[in-house]
Amino acid sequence: MAARILRGAPVAEVIHRELMPDIEALAARSIRPCLAVLRVGENPGDIAYERGLLKKASALHIDVKSVALPASVSQETLAAEIDALNASAGVHGILVFRPLPPHIDGGFLRAGIAGEKDIDGVTNVSLAGVFAGDGAGRGFPPCTARACVEVLDRCGVSCEGRRAVVIGRSLVAGKPAAMLLLARNSTVTLCHRKTPNLAAVCREADILVAAAGCPGLVTGDFLSAGQTVIDVGINVNACGVISGDVDFEAAASIVNAVTPVPGGVGTVTSSVLLRHVVEAAARQTGAA
Ligand code: NAD
């Protein structure tokens, strides 16, 4: 039987619809949510993402302030730019594209971005919320991880009591996705490059989240009937063609439901980000 295709666009639309009353309530108080996007260098992927974000934000009456710095920027200058955005009352959320160039210690963002403006779950404040559950009302979970569970929640896939397997243990995607699944009472296995018998572990999953950044890693051998597969991977080949971590054709013929790439989790991630900006604006202006 052909799998159900879990497309991101309808999920994103519902998120946008739910956001409108909050945006209107802020507008009634003359507050327009504002996201600052800070890009270092000219990574085409970052530029394309920023372009898409600008379009979505504009449709939702959310302002975006773009700051572009050269790849050679010093850590001191970058930190000063972030400090200025932290101090700006008109900016409610800050997104810094990662990875940063190798001469910059990416770890400094964990304390460098103000917790209340950390709409992409980078800071210690946000990570405490995800990993220790003590960040209520401060910070936000990483948008990619939250997008995975938004797709599950909004497509009616129950996580409770299900076996979830996550491939990838980055702080951006795999680890926080595992925590959000755990918070939904899944029994979670977190896999990585050193996991033996990866295919066999994945076959046992009810919910499989692939966040390895490895095109075609998840072949039919990793899959079994009844599974829901969330493909986080965004891999661009030499011809500019985008694919996920999952062999989509194989998945579509084996599992119960699968997200496409493009058009799956990535579409939801930017909507989650904008939702965080609106929530941050409401918190910072006393409306939440
Ligand atoms: P990363 O390189 O930081 O982490 C990848 C993780 O996958 C590592 O923990 C590594 O151990 C694991 N891994 C890699 N190859 C593996 C293999 N062959 N077997 C088992 N484990 C393996 O990457 P990331 O930042 O977490 O991103 C992962 C993917 O998600 C990338 O394709 C990235 O482009 C994509 N991504 C998508 C979105 C979205 O919105 N859909 C957002 C961010 C990142």
mmCIF file of C-alpha atoms and ligand atoms in Angstrom:
data_model
loop_
_atom_site.group_PDB
_atom_site.id
_atom_site.type_symbol
_atom_site.label_atom_id
_atom_site.label_comp_id
_atom_site.label_asym_id
_atom_site.label_seq_id
_atom_site.Cartn_x
_atom_site.Cartn_y
_atom_site.Cartn_z
ATOM 1 C CA MET A 1 0.000 0.000 0.000
ATOM 2 C CA ALA A 2 1.281 3.506 -0.798
ATOM 3 C CA ALA A 3 2.339 5.554 2.235
ATOM 4 C CA ARG A 4 0.560 8.700 3.347
ATOM 5 C CA ILE A 5 2.711 11.694 2.382
ATOM 6 C CA LEU A 6 3.026 14.114 5.291
ATOM 7 C CA ARG A 7 3.490 17.446 3.516
ATOM 8 C CA GLY A 8 4.735 20.470 5.433
ATOM 9 C CA ALA A 9 2.579 23.122 3.744
ATOM 10 C CA PRO A 10 -0.766 22.222 5.377
ATOM 11 C CA VAL A 11 0.941 22.021 8.787
ATOM 12 C CA ALA A 12 2.566 25.421 8.215
ATOM 13 C CA GLU A 13 -0.805 26.877 7.152
ATOM 14 C CA VAL A 14 -2.443 25.748 10.389
ATOM 15 C CA ILE A 15 0.413 27.277 12.406
ATOM 16 C CA HIS A 16 -0.015 30.570 10.502
ATOM 17 C CA ARG A 17 -3.797 30.558 11.021
ATOM 18 C CA GLU A 18 -3.347 29.981 14.743
ATOM 19 C CA LEU A 19 -0.821 32.832 14.923
ATOM 20 C CA MET A 20 -3.073 35.482 13.369
ATOM 21 C CA PRO A 21 -5.097 36.325 16.520
ATOM 22 C CA ASP A 22 -1.851 36.783 18.477
ATOM 23 C CA ILE A 23 -0.380 38.995 15.751
ATOM 24 C CA GLU A 24 -3.609 41.036 15.639
ATOM 25 C CA ALA A 25 -3.619 41.403 19.442
ATOM 26 C CA LEU A 26 -0.060 42.733 19.287
ATOM 27 C CA ALA A 27 -0.991 45.064 16.390
ATOM 28 C CA ALA A 28 -3.873 46.458 18.484
ATOM 29 C CA ARG A 29 -1.168 47.563 20.943
ATOM 30 C CA SER A 30 0.936 48.974 18.062
ATOM 31 C CA ILE A 31 3.471 46.146 18.373
ATOM 32 C CA ARG A 32 4.789 44.445 15.250
ATOM 33 C CA PRO A 33 6.907 41.336 15.904
ATOM 34 C CA CYS A 34 10.438 41.725 14.592
ATOM 35 C CA LEU A 35 13.025 39.063 13.828
ATOM 36 C CA ALA A 36 16.696 39.938 13.329
ATOM 37 C CA VAL A 37 18.501 37.555 10.977
ATOM 38 C CA LEU A 38 22.266 37.641 11.263
ATOM 39 C CA ARG A 39 24.218 35.999 8.453
ATOM 40 C CA VAL A 40 27.992 35.626 8.313
ATOM 41 C CA GLY A 41 29.324 35.018 4.794
ATOM 42 C CA GLU A 42 27.461 34.232 1.582
ATOM 43 C CA ASN A 43 26.355 30.617 2.009
ATOM 44 C CA PRO A 44 23.778 30.066 -0.807
ATOM 45 C CA GLY A 45 21.699 27.804 1.478
ATOM 46 C CA ASP A 46 21.483 30.550 4.130
ATOM 47 C CA ILE A 47 20.587 33.158 1.516
ATOM 48 C CA ALA A 48 17.838 30.943 0.045
ATOM 49 C CA TYR A 49 16.430 30.209 3.518
ATOM 50 C CA GLU A 50 16.474 33.925 4.396
ATOM 51 C CA ARG A 51 14.616 34.773 1.175
ATOM 52 C CA GLY A 52 11.880 32.233 1.982
ATOM 53 C CA LEU A 53 11.670 33.482 5.547
ATOM 54 C CA LEU A 54 11.253 37.107 4.404
ATOM 55 C CA LYS A 55 8.334 36.108 2.167
ATOM 56 C CA LYS A 56 6.576 34.122 4.908
ATOM 57 C CA ALA A 57 7.197 36.824 7.521
ATOM 58 C CA SER A 58 5.850 39.555 5.264
ATOM 59 C CA ALA A 59 2.602 37.601 4.720
ATOM 60 C CA LEU A 60 2.231 37.370 8.515
ATOM 61 C CA HIS A 61 3.042 41.077 9.139
ATOM 62 C CA ILE A 62 6.272 40.180 10.905
ATOM 63 C CA ASP A 63 9.268 42.443 10.298
ATOM 64 C CA VAL A 64 12.663 40.987 9.446
ATOM 65 C CA LYS A 65 15.841 42.986 9.992
ATOM 66 C CA SER A 66 18.675 41.417 7.980
ATOM 67 C CA VAL A 67 22.267 41.858 9.113
ATOM 68 C CA ALA A 68 24.946 40.448 6.766
ATOM 69 C CA LEU A 69 28.571 40.317 7.872
ATOM 70 C CA PRO A 70 31.587 39.210 5.826
ATOM 71 C CA ALA A 71 32.955 35.691 6.380
ATOM 72 C CA SER A 72 36.149 37.310 7.705
ATOM 73 C CA VAL A 73 34.331 39.145 10.526
ATOM 74 C CA SER A 74 36.058 38.917 13.914
ATOM 75 C CA GLN A 75 34.369 37.284 16.876
ATOM 76 C CA GLU A 76 34.490 40.643 18.716
ATOM 77 C CA THR A 77 32.590 42.415 15.916
ATOM 78 C CA LEU A 78 30.048 39.602 15.690
ATOM 79 C CA ALA A 79 29.560 39.682 19.476
ATOM 80 C CA ALA A 80 29.091 43.467 19.354
ATOM 81 C CA GLU A 81 26.418 43.092 16.623
ATOM 82 C CA ILE A 82 24.594 40.511 18.716
ATOM 83 C CA ASP A 83 24.846 42.709 21.824
ATOM 84 C CA ALA A 84 23.276 45.578 19.869
ATOM 85 C CA LEU A 85 20.393 43.314 18.795
ATOM 86 C CA ASN A 86 20.039 42.036 22.376
ATOM 87 C CA ALA A 87 19.688 45.647 23.538
ATOM 88 C CA SER A 88 17.304 46.762 20.784
ATOM 89 C CA ALA A 89 13.746 46.996 22.165
ATOM 90 C CA GLY A 90 12.335 46.764 18.620
ATOM 91 C CA VAL A 91 13.900 43.326 18.001
ATOM 92 C CA HIS A 92 12.049 40.413 19.603
ATOM 93 C CA GLY A 93 13.940 37.433 18.154
ATOM 94 C CA ILE A 94 17.468 36.779 16.884
ATOM 95 C CA LEU A 95 18.448 34.086 14.382
ATOM 96 C CA VAL A 96 22.160 33.560 13.695
ATOM 97 C CA PHE A 97 22.893 31.232 10.778
ATOM 98 C CA ARG A 98 25.139 28.303 11.679
ATOM 99 C CA PRO A 99 27.685 26.905 11.297
ATOM 100 C CA LEU A 100 29.759 30.038 11.807
ATOM 101 C CA PRO A 101 33.166 30.292 10.073
ATOM 102 C CA PRO A 102 35.844 28.113 11.751
ATOM 103 C CA HIS A 103 37.739 31.080 13.277
ATOM 104 C CA ILE A 104 34.663 31.888 15.388
ATOM 105 C CA ASP A 105 33.848 29.833 18.480
ATOM 106 C CA GLY A 106 30.227 28.910 17.738
ATOM 107 C CA GLY A 107 29.775 28.009 21.401
ATOM 108 C CA PHE A 108 29.804 31.676 22.378
ATOM 109 C CA LEU A 109 26.232 32.011 21.038
ATOM 110 C CA ARG A 110 25.025 29.879 23.953
ATOM 111 C CA ALA A 111 25.575 32.791 26.301
ATOM 112 C CA GLY A 112 25.825 35.561 23.681
ATOM 113 C CA ILE A 113 22.186 35.743 22.575
ATOM 114 C CA ALA A 114 19.717 37.036 25.173
ATOM 115 C CA GLY A 115 17.628 34.055 26.347
ATOM 116 C CA GLU A 116 14.307 35.822 25.774
ATOM 117 C CA LYS A 117 15.268 36.573 22.140
ATOM 118 C CA ASP A 118 16.638 33.095 21.408
ATOM 119 C CA ILE A 119 13.889 31.938 19.060
ATOM 120 C CA ASP A 120 15.992 29.068 17.604
ATOM 121 C CA GLY A 121 16.925 27.264 20.821
ATOM 122 C CA VAL A 122 20.655 28.004 20.772
ATOM 123 C CA THR A 123 21.277 29.314 24.270
ATOM 124 C CA ASN A 124 21.801 27.565 27.579
ATOM 125 C CA VAL A 125 18.452 29.011 28.703
ATOM 126 C CA SER A 126 16.600 27.359 25.806
ATOM 127 C CA LEU A 127 18.527 24.094 26.040
ATOM 128 C CA ALA A 128 17.764 23.884 29.770
ATOM 129 C CA GLY A 129 14.113 24.084 28.827
ATOM 130 C CA VAL A 130 14.437 21.186 26.381
ATOM 131 C CA PHE A 131 16.775 18.923 28.363
ATOM 132 C CA ALA A 132 15.889 19.685 31.989
ATOM 133 C CA GLY A 133 12.347 20.928 31.491
ATOM 134 C CA ASP A 134 13.063 24.042 33.586
ATOM 135 C CA GLY A 135 12.911 26.739 30.930
ATOM 136 C CA ALA A 136 9.156 27.350 31.036
ATOM 137 C CA GLY A 137 8.391 30.761 29.598
ATOM 138 C CA ARG A 138 12.032 31.460 28.754
ATOM 139 C CA GLY A 139 13.801 30.536 25.520
ATOM 140 C CA PHE A 140 12.457 28.146 22.886
ATOM 141 C CA PRO A 141 13.267 24.641 21.593
ATOM 142 C CA PRO A 142 15.350 24.414 18.409
ATOM 143 C CA CYS A 143 12.928 25.037 15.515
ATOM 144 C CA THR A 144 13.941 21.959 13.485
ATOM 145 C CA ALA A 145 13.304 19.603 16.393
ATOM 146 C CA ARG A 146 9.996 21.283 17.178
ATOM 147 C CA ALA A 147 9.007 21.075 13.500
ATOM 148 C CA CYS A 148 9.419 17.268 13.647
ATOM 149 C CA VAL A 149 6.957 16.916 16.514
ATOM 150 C CA GLU A 150 4.607 19.540 15.040
ATOM 151 C CA VAL A 151 4.319 17.350 11.929
ATOM 152 C CA LEU A 152 3.563 14.315 14.095
ATOM 153 C CA ASP A 153 1.106 16.142 16.372
ATOM 154 C CA ARG A 154 -0.757 17.904 13.600
ATOM 155 C CA CYS A 155 -0.933 14.888 11.307
ATOM 156 C CA GLY A 156 -2.523 12.883 14.119
ATOM 157 C CA VAL A 157 0.431 10.559 14.757
ATOM 158 C CA SER A 158 0.422 9.635 18.436
ATOM 159 C CA CYS A 159 3.850 9.410 20.081
ATOM 160 C CA GLU A 160 2.769 8.047 23.440
ATOM 161 C CA GLY A 161 4.064 4.553 24.141
ATOM 162 C CA ARG A 162 5.578 4.275 20.661
ATOM 163 C CA ARG A 163 9.177 3.303 19.898
ATOM 164 C CA ALA A 164 10.941 6.304 18.366
ATOM 165 C CA VAL A 165 14.376 6.039 16.758
ATOM 166 C CA VAL A 166 16.295 9.232 15.947
ATOM 167 C CA ILE A 167 19.365 9.159 13.686
ATOM 168 C CA GLY A 168 21.716 12.068 14.448
ATOM 169 C CA ARG A 169 22.741 13.655 17.750
ATOM 170 C CA SER A 170 23.356 17.320 16.916
ATOM 171 C CA LEU A 171 22.067 20.038 19.238
ATOM 172 C CA VAL A 172 20.166 21.513 16.285
ATOM 173 C CA ALA A 173 18.110 18.480 15.320
ATOM 174 C CA GLY A 174 18.663 14.947 16.668
ATOM 175 C CA LYS A 175 19.191 15.458 20.411
ATOM 176 C CA PRO A 176 16.379 17.969 20.964
ATOM 177 C CA ALA A 177 14.038 15.945 18.711
ATOM 178 C CA ALA A 178 14.737 12.926 20.941
ATOM 179 C CA MET A 179 13.897 15.021 24.037
ATOM 180 C CA LEU A 180 10.655 16.326 22.528
ATOM 181 C CA LEU A 181 9.632 12.753 21.632
ATOM 182 C CA LEU A 182 10.510 11.652 25.170
ATOM 183 C CA ALA A 183 8.341 14.471 26.502
ATOM 184 C CA ARG A 184 5.501 12.950 24.455
ATOM 185 C CA ASN A 185 6.112 9.620 26.204
ATOM 186 C CA SER A 186 7.793 7.814 23.334
ATOM 187 C CA THR A 187 10.500 5.268 24.174
ATOM 188 C CA VAL A 188 13.447 6.841 22.398
ATOM 189 C CA THR A 189 16.650 5.409 20.919
ATOM 190 C CA LEU A 190 19.192 8.002 19.749
ATOM 191 C CA CYS A 191 21.547 6.714 17.007
ATOM 192 C CA HIS A 192 24.734 8.121 15.485
ATOM 193 C CA ARG A 193 27.728 7.159 13.353
ATOM 194 C CA LYS A 194 28.957 4.597 15.890
ATOM 195 C CA THR A 195 25.621 2.821 16.324
ATOM 196 C CA PRO A 196 26.024 -0.842 15.326
ATOM 197 C CA ASN A 197 23.338 -2.515 13.222
ATOM 198 C CA LEU A 198 21.696 0.834 12.447
ATOM 199 C CA ALA A 199 19.289 -0.667 9.898
ATOM 200 C CA ALA A 200 18.062 -3.287 12.375
ATOM 201 C CA VAL A 201 17.570 -0.667 15.115
ATOM 202 C CA CYS A 202 15.611 1.535 12.717
ATOM 203 C CA ARG A 203 13.397 -1.328 11.528
ATOM 204 C CA GLU A 204 12.126 -1.683 15.114
ATOM 205 C CA ALA A 205 10.897 1.930 15.225
ATOM 206 C CA ASP A 206 7.285 3.022 15.117
ATOM 207 C CA ILE A 207 8.490 6.578 14.492
ATOM 208 C CA LEU A 208 11.795 7.088 12.671
ATOM 209 C CA VAL A 209 13.417 10.535 12.557
ATOM 210 C CA ALA A 210 16.359 10.790 10.141
ATOM 211 C CA ALA A 211 18.593 13.803 10.876
ATOM 212 C CA ALA A 212 22.026 12.660 9.703
ATOM 213 C CA GLY A 213 22.660 14.899 6.692
ATOM 214 C CA CYS A 214 23.551 11.798 4.694
ATOM 215 C CA PRO A 215 21.634 11.453 1.396
ATOM 216 C CA GLY A 216 19.869 8.132 0.925
ATOM 217 C CA LEU A 217 21.173 6.722 4.237
ATOM 218 C CA VAL A 218 17.782 5.251 5.099
ATOM 219 C CA THR A 219 17.198 2.557 2.497
ATOM 220 C CA GLY A 220 14.363 0.046 2.372
ATOM 221 C CA ASP A 221 16.420 -2.174 4.684
ATOM 222 C CA PHE A 222 15.890 0.365 7.529
ATOM 223 C CA LEU A 223 12.122 0.397 7.120
ATOM 224 C CA SER A 224 9.129 -1.721 8.076
ATOM 225 C CA ALA A 225 5.380 -1.637 7.624
ATOM 226 C CA GLY A 226 3.382 0.695 9.848
ATOM 227 C CA GLN A 227 6.184 3.192 10.502
ATOM 228 C CA THR A 228 5.982 6.969 10.370
ATOM 229 C CA VAL A 229 9.186 8.412 8.890
ATOM 230 C CA ILE A 230 10.248 12.027 9.441
ATOM 231 C CA ASP A 231 13.049 13.032 7.074
ATOM 232 C CA VAL A 232 14.956 16.055 8.426
ATOM 233 C CA GLY A 233 17.884 15.822 5.994
ATOM 234 C CA ILE A 234 18.433 18.584 3.458
ATOM 235 C CA ASN A 235 21.196 17.480 1.116
ATOM 236 C CA VAL A 236 22.086 19.409 -2.023
ATOM 237 C CA ASN A 237 23.999 17.571 -4.763
ATOM 238 C CA ALA A 238 26.446 19.060 -7.293
ATOM 239 C CA CYS A 239 23.544 19.838 -9.661
ATOM 240 C CA GLY A 240 21.642 21.706 -6.925
ATOM 241 C CA VAL A 241 19.065 18.950 -6.465
ATOM 242 C CA ILE A 242 17.760 18.668 -2.897
ATOM 243 C CA SER A 243 17.154 15.291 -1.285
ATOM 244 C CA GLY A 244 16.622 13.972 2.215
ATOM 245 C CA ASP A 245 18.271 11.223 4.241
ATOM 246 C CA VAL A 246 15.547 8.742 3.306
ATOM 247 C CA ASP A 247 15.107 6.812 0.061
ATOM 248 C CA PHE A 248 11.694 8.323 -0.516
ATOM 249 C CA GLU A 249 10.532 5.841 -3.166
ATOM 250 C CA ALA A 250 11.401 2.898 -0.915
ATOM 251 C CA ALA A 251 9.705 4.519 2.071
ATOM 252 C CA ALA A 252 6.574 5.330 0.089
ATOM 253 C CA SER A 253 6.147 1.664 -0.789
ATOM 254 C CA ILE A 254 6.919 0.232 2.682
ATOM 255 C CA VAL A 255 5.920 2.527 5.569
ATOM 256 C CA ASN A 256 2.630 4.018 6.717
ATOM 257 C CA ALA A 257 3.562 7.710 6.410
ATOM 258 C CA VAL A 258 6.613 9.715 5.305
ATOM 259 C CA THR A 259 7.608 13.380 4.942
ATOM 260 C CA PRO A 260 8.951 14.447 1.534
ATOM 261 C CA VAL A 261 12.141 16.482 0.931
ATOM 262 C CA PRO A 262 11.727 19.222 -0.119
ATOM 263 C CA GLY A 263 8.265 20.149 1.111
ATOM 264 C CA GLY A 264 8.276 18.384 4.484
ATOM 265 C CA VAL A 265 9.946 19.316 7.784
ATOM 266 C CA GLY A 266 11.850 22.268 6.267
ATOM 267 C CA THR A 267 8.590 24.011 5.333
ATOM 268 C CA VAL A 268 7.384 23.700 8.917
ATOM 269 C CA THR A 269 10.700 24.805 10.489
ATOM 270 C CA SER A 270 10.462 28.400 9.253
ATOM 271 C CA SER A 271 6.816 28.614 10.409
ATOM 272 C CA VAL A 272 7.840 27.369 13.864
ATOM 273 C CA LEU A 273 10.559 30.043 13.895
ATOM 274 C CA LEU A 274 8.015 32.783 13.129
ATOM 275 C CA ARG A 275 5.687 31.394 15.787
ATOM 276 C CA HIS A 276 8.543 31.715 18.281
ATOM 277 C CA VAL A 277 9.088 35.345 17.188
ATOM 278 C CA VAL A 278 5.430 36.167 17.850
ATOM 279 C CA GLU A 279 5.569 34.392 21.236
ATOM 280 C CA ALA A 280 8.794 36.229 22.094
ATOM 281 C CA ALA A 281 7.197 39.593 21.177
ATOM 282 C CA ALA A 282 4.188 38.787 23.367
ATOM 283 C CA ARG A 283 6.391 37.738 26.307
ATOM 284 C CA GLN A 284 8.648 40.790 26.030
ATOM 285 C CA THR A 285 5.750 43.227 25.867
ATOM 286 C CA GLY A 286 3.771 41.678 28.690
ATOM 287 C CA ALA A 287 1.070 40.188 26.480
ATOM 288 C CA ALA A 288 1.826 36.560 27.402
HETATM 289 P P1 NAD B 1 25.251 17.469 11.946
HETATM 290 O O1 NAD B 1 26.277 17.130 10.921
HETATM 291 O O2 NAD B 1 25.551 18.462 12.994
HETATM 292 O O3 NAD B 1 24.833 16.129 12.693
HETATM 293 C C1 NAD B 1 24.601 14.948 11.988
HETATM 294 C C2 NAD B 1 24.422 13.807 12.963
HETATM 295 O O4 NAD B 1 24.091 12.646 12.213
HETATM 296 C C3 NAD B 1 25.661 13.475 13.784
HETATM 297 O O5 NAD B 1 25.261 13.267 15.115
HETATM 298 C C4 NAD B 1 26.184 12.156 13.194
HETATM 299 O O6 NAD B 1 26.672 11.281 14.180
HETATM 300 C C5 NAD B 1 24.931 11.573 12.569
HETATM 301 N N1 NAD B 1 25.272 10.844 11.349
HETATM 302 C C6 NAD B 1 25.819 11.341 10.229
HETATM 303 N N2 NAD B 1 25.997 10.362 9.316
HETATM 304 C C7 NAD B 1 25.553 9.225 9.882
HETATM 305 C C8 NAD B 1 25.492 7.883 9.464
HETATM 306 N N3 NAD B 1 25.922 7.513 8.266
HETATM 307 N N4 NAD B 1 24.957 6.986 10.320
HETATM 308 C C9 NAD B 1 24.519 7.347 11.538
HETATM 309 N N5 NAD B 1 24.562 8.605 11.993
HETATM 310 C C10 NAD B 1 25.079 9.535 11.180
HETATM 311 O O7 NAD B 1 23.951 17.864 11.121
HETATM 312 P P2 NAD B 1 22.616 18.666 11.586
HETATM 313 O O8 NAD B 1 22.904 20.111 11.691
HETATM 314 O O9 NAD B 1 21.998 17.959 12.735
HETATM 315 O O10 NAD B 1 21.704 18.455 10.294
HETATM 316 C C11 NAD B 1 21.310 17.162 9.898
HETATM 317 C C12 NAD B 1 20.558 17.264 8.590
HETATM 318 O O11 NAD B 1 19.364 18.028 8.824
HETATM 319 C C13 NAD B 1 21.313 17.993 7.481
HETATM 320 O O12 NAD B 1 20.976 17.415 6.240
HETATM 321 C C14 NAD B 1 20.753 19.400 7.544
HETATM 322 O O13 NAD B 1 20.837 20.072 6.300
HETATM 323 C C15 NAD B 1 19.328 19.101 7.904
HETATM 324 N N6 NAD B 1 18.607 20.210 8.547
HETATM 325 C C16 NAD B 1 17.321 20.341 8.198
HETATM 326 C C17 NAD B 1 16.560 21.326 8.766
HETATM 327 C C18 NAD B 1 15.110 21.422 8.410
HETATM 328 O O14 NAD B 1 14.476 22.386 8.750
HETATM 329 N N7 NAD B 1 14.559 20.410 7.737
HETATM 330 C C19 NAD B 1 17.136 22.211 9.678
HETATM 331 C C20 NAD B 1 18.462 22.018 10.062
HETATM 332 C C21 NAD B 1 19.206 20.994 9.486
#
